Each structure stands twice: as C-alpha cells, then as structure tokens.
GROMACS .gro file of C-alpha atoms in nm:
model
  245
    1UNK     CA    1   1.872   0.446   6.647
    2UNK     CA    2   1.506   0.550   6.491
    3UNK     CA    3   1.506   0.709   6.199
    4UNK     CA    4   1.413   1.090   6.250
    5UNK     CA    5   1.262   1.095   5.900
    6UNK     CA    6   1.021   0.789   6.013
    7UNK     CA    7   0.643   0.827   6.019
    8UNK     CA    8   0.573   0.744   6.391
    9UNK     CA    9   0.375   0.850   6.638
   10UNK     CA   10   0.723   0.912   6.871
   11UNK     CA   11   0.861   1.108   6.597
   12UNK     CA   12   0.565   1.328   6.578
   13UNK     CA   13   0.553   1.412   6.966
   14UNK     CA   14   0.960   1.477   6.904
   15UNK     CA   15   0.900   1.708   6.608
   16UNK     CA   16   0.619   1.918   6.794
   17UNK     CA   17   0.868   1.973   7.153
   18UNK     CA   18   1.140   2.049   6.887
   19UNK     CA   19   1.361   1.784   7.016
   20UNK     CA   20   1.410   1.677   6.661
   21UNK     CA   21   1.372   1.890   6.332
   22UNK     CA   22   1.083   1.896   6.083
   23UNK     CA   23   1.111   1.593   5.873
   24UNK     CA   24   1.310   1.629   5.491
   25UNK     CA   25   1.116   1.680   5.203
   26UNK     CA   26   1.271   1.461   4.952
   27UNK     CA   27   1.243   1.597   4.553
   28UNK     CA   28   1.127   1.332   4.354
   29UNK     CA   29   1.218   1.388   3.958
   30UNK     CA   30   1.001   1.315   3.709
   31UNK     CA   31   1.258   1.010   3.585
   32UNK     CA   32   1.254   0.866   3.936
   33UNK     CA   33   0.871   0.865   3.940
   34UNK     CA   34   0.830   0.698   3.626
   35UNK     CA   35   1.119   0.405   3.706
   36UNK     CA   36   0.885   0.409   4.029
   37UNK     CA   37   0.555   0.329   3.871
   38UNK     CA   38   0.721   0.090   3.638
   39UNK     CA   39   0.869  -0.134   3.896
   40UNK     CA   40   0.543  -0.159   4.068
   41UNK     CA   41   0.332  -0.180   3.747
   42UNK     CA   42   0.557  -0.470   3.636
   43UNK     CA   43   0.558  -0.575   4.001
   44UNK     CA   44   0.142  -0.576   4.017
   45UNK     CA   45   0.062  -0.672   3.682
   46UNK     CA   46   0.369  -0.859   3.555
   47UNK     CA   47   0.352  -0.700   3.214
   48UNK     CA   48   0.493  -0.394   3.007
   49UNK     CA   49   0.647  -0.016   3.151
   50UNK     CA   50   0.419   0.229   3.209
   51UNK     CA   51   0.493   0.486   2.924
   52UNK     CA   52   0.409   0.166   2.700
   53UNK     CA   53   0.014   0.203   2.832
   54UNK     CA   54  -0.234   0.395   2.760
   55UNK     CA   55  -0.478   0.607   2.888
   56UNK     CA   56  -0.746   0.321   2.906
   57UNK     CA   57  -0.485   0.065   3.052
   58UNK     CA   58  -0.403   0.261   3.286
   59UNK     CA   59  -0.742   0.323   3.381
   60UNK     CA   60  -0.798  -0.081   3.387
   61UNK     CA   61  -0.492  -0.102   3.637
   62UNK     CA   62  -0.619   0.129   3.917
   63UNK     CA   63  -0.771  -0.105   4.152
   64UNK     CA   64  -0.408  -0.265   4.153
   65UNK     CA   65  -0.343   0.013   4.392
   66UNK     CA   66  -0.420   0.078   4.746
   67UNK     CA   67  -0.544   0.488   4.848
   68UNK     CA   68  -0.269   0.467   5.074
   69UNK     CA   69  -0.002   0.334   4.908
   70UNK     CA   70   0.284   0.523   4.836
   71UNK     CA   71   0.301   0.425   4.456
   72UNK     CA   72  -0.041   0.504   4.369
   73UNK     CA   73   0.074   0.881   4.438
   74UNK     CA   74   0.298   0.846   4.126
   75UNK     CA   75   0.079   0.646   3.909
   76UNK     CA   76  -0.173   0.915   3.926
   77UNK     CA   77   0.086   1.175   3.909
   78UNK     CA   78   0.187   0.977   3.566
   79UNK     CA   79  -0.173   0.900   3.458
   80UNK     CA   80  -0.210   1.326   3.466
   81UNK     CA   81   0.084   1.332   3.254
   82UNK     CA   82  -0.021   1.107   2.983
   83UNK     CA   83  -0.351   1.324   3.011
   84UNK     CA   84  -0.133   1.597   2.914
   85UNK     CA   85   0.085   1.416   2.636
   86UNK     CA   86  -0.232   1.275   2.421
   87UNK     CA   87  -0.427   1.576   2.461
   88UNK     CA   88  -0.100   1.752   2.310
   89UNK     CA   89  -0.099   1.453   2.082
   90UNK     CA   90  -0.404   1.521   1.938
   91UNK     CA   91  -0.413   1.837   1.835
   92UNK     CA   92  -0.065   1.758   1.603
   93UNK     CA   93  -0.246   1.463   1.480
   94UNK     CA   94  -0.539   1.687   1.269
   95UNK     CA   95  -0.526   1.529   0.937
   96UNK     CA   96  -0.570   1.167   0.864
   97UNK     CA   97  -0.638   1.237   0.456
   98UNK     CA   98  -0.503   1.310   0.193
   99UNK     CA   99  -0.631   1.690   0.047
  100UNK     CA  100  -0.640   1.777  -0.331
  101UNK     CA  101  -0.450   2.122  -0.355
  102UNK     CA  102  -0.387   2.368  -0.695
  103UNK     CA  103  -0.116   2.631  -0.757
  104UNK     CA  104  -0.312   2.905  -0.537
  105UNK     CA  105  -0.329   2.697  -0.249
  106UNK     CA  106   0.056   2.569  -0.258
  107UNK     CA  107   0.154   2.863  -0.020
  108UNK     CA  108  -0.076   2.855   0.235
  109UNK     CA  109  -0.063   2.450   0.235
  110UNK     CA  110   0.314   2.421   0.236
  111UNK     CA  111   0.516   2.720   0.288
  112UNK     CA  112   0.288   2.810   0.581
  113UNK     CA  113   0.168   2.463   0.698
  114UNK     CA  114   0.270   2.565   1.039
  115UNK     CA  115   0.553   2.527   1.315
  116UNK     CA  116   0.668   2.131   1.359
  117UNK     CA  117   0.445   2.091   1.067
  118UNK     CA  118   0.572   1.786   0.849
  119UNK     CA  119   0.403   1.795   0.465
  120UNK     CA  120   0.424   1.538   0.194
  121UNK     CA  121   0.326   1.654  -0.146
  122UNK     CA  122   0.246   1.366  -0.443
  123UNK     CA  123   0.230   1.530  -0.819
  124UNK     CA  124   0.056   1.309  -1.021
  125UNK     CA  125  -0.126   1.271  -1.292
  126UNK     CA  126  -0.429   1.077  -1.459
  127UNK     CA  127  -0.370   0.738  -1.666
  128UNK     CA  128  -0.033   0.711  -1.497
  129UNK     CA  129  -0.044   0.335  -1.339
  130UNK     CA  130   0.219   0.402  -1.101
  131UNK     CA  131   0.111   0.781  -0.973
  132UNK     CA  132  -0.253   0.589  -0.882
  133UNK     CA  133  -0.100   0.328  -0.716
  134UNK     CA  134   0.099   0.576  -0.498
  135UNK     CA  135  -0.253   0.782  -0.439
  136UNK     CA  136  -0.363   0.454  -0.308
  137UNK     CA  137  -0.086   0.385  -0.063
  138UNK     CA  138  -0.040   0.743   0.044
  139UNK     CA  139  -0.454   0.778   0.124
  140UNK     CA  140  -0.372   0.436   0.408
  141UNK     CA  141   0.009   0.638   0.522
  142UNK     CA  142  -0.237   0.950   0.601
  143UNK     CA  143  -0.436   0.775   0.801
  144UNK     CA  144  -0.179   0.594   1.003
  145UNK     CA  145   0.005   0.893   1.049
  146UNK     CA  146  -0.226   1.167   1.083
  147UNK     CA  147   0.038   1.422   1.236
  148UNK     CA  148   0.156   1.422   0.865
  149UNK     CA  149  -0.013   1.683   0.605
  150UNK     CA  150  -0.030   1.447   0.301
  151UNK     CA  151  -0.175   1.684  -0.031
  152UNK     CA  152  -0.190   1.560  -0.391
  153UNK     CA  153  -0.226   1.790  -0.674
  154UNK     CA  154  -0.196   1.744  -1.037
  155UNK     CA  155   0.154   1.798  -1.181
  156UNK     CA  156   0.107   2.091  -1.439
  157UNK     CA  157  -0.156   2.223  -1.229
  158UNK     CA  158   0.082   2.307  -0.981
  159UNK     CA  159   0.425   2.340  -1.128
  160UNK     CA  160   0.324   2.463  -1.506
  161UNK     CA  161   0.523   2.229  -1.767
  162UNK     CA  162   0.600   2.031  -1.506
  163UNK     CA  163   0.774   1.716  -1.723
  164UNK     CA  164   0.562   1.364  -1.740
  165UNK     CA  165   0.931   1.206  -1.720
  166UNK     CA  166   0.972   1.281  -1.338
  167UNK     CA  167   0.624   1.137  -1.224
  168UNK     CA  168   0.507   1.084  -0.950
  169UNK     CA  169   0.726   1.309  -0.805
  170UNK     CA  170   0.673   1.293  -0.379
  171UNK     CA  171   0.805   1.707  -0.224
  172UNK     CA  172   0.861   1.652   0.140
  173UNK     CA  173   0.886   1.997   0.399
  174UNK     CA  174   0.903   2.058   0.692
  175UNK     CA  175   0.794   2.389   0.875
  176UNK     CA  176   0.768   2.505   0.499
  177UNK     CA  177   1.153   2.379   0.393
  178UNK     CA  178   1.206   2.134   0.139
  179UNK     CA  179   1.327   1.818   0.310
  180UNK     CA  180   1.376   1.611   0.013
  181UNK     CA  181   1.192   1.466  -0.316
  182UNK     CA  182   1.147   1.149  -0.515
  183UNK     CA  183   1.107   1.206  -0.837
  184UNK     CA  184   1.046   0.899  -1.151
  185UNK     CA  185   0.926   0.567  -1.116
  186UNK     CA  186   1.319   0.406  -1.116
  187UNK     CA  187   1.336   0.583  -0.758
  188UNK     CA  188   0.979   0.425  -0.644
  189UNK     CA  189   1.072   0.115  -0.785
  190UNK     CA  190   0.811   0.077  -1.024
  191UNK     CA  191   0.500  -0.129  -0.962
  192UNK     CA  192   0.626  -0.365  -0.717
  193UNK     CA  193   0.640  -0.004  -0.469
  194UNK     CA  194   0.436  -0.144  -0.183
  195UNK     CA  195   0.296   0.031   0.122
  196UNK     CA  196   0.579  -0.063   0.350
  197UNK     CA  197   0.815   0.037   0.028
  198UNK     CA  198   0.666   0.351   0.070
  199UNK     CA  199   0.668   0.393   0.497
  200UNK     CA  200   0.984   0.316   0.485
  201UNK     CA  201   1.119   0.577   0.198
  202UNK     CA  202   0.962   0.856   0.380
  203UNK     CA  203   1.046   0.747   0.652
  204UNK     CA  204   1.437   0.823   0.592
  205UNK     CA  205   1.311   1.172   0.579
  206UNK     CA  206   1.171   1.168   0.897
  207UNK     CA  207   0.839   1.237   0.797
  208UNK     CA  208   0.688   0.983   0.931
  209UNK     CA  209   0.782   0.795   1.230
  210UNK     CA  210   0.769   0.416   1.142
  211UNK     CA  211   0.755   0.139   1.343
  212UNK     CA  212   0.956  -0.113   1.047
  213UNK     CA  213   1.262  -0.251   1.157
  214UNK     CA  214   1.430  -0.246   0.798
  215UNK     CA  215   1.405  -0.150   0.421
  216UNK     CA  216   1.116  -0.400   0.329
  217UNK     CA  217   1.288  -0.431  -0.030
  218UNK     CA  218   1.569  -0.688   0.104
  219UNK     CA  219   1.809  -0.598  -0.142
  220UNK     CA  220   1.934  -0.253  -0.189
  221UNK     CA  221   2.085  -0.026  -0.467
  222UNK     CA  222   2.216   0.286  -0.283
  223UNK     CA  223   2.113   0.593  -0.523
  224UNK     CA  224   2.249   0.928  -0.495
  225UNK     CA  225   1.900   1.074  -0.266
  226UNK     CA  226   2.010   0.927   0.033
  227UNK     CA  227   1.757   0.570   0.019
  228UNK     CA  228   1.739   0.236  -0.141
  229UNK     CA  229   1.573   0.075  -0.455
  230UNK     CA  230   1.486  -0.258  -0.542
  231UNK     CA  231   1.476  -0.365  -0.899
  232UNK     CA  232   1.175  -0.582  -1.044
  233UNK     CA  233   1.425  -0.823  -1.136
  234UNK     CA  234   1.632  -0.812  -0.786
  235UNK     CA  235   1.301  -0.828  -0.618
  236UNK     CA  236   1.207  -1.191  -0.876
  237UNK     CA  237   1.563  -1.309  -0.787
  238UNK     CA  238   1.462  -1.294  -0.427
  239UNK     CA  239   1.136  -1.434  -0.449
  240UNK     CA  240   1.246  -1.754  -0.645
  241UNK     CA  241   1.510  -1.799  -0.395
  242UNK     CA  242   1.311  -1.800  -0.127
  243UNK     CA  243   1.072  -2.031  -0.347
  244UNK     CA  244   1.378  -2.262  -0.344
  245UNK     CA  245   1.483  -2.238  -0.021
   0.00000   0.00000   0.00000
C-alpha cells in the first residue's frame, strides 16, 4: 500500500476529495537536526561534526547542498543557530587584557564584575622575578581566554600590609565569590611555572576552560588547595631521565 504521508501527486488529489487525511507534521528536535546535518556533512564532505565548524566553514560547505534537498533545511536551520551562539559568544568574550586596578576600584572590578563573570586577580609586586614572570604569562592567558577578567594590582596597594612572603598571590571569583587563591612561589612552583603550568592551575578552578589533556608538570605533589606542584628538582629528575631514555 502507498504511503499516505508520501509526497505524490495521487496523494494530493486524495487529500483535497478528503479520501485520506492531511498529511502528519512530524516535530523535529533540535538533537535530531543536528545528528541530521552531521551525517550528511560527514556524508558530503567526509570530515568533522557540524558543531566542530564554524561560521566560515560552514559558509565554505553550502554549495554541498542542493535548494531542494531535505538536509539543507537543517543546515541552515543550524548555520542560524551558530549565528546565535557566537554572537552570544562575543559579547562574554569582552576582555582579552590584563587591566591594572587599585583599592578603589577592587569593588566595582570584582565584587560586581557581573553575572557568569569569571575574574582572576594577580598581586604583585616590582623586583619580584617570579610575580613578572607570572604578569608575562597571565597578559598571553587573557588573550586566549578573553571571557576571563584578568586584573593585576600591586599587593599593598590593594590589600594594605599585604605580606611580601605570600607573593604573587593569584584571587580567583566568580560572580563576585572567592573561588580560590594561590598564594607563594612553593605553590607556583617557582621559576620553572610555565604558561601551560599556569592554564592548567586555573584551570582546576574552572576559570578558564583549557583545552590540555593533563597537568603539564608530569610529576605531582598533591598540596592541601586542591592542585599539583612540581619541584625544581622533580622537574631536573625528569628531564635527565628523559635525557637518558
């Protein structure tokens, strides 16, 4: 028998003498759409799913798809949505650099940096080796993750008396909540704190949302704040074993 839901020419003279009812309309959720356009994608272009592409790609992949074609319906239903999701994107990712901040501004930068709001805070100070090499990997972090508010300011400018002992010190809050903080260079790890080192601490915070696999350091001291340190000597051991090796 023909199927009554069938796009025919028959079925259409049925449907207007009422011999057979109005075709179905099927819902289509959003999950079904996308596991849609990725089989076809994949099917078309023989590469990655579709949430993986971007706005340009996706642009670059229209031809692959007739006007008539059933799939191109979702693909442009999908390419809208991504519209959507960057543009969203976008306006969370407003900083990209690190800001210099005193006392009087620690309210308005941190308490109120805003709903969903994620803010890292470095006190520092001048002539301290290991606070500027920090500064240095923190100004790169802010760039790669520009949906983070990264601020600096100088220690006993902002916390009066603040002690030399516990720099750098790194606050981290979130919708104006402290989160966490690393405080002393035995918690950085000293000079041998890369960038990676660094993703990856604030990272545990959930700060920042990196893309590293694991703990960069290879081996690990558990501490009692929650992440992992490498000592200068475990980190020596490892390189001359590797030498060997």
């Amino acid at each position: 028998m023909q199927d009554p839901n069938a796009d025919t020419e028959w079925n259409d003279a049925l449907r207007r003498h009422g011999i057979i009812p109005e075709k179905k309309e099927v819902e289509v959720t959003e999950d079904q759409i996308v596991q849609l356009l990725d089989a076809t994608i994949k099917e078309k272009t023989g590469q990655k799913d579709a949430k993986d592409y971007t706005l340009e790609e996706l642009g670059e992949n229209e031809d692959d798809f007739d006007d008539d074609d059933t799939n191109s319906v979702c693909y442009f239903l999908f390419r809208r949505q991504r519209i959507a999701e960057l543009m969203e994107r976008q306006k969370k990712e407003k900083y990209g650099e690190i800001r210099e901040i005193s006392a009087v501004d620690y309210v308005d930068q941190v308490n109120n940096a805003g709903e969903g709001v994620w803010v890292v805070l470095h006190l520092y100070k001048s002539g301290i080796p290991l606070c500027e090499l920090i500064d240095k990997h923190m100004v790169q972090l802010a760039k790669k993750f520009p949906a983070t508010k990264f601020l600096r300011s100088i220690s006993t400018t902002c916390i009066p008396n603040y002690p030399d002992k516990n720099l750098p010190t790194i606050f981290i809050y979130f919708e104006g909540d402290m989160k966490g903080q690393i405080a002393g260079p035995i918690l950085f790890g000293g000079m041998n704190l890369t960038q990676d080192d660094l993703e990856w601490m604030l990272s545990k915070y959930g700060c920042v949302k990196s893309t590293l696999k694991s703990d960069p350091r290879g081996t690990k001291i558990d501490n009692k704040n929650g992440f992992t340190i490498l000592s200068r000597s475990s980190r020596q051991k490892n390189s001359e074993s590797e030498d060997d090796d």
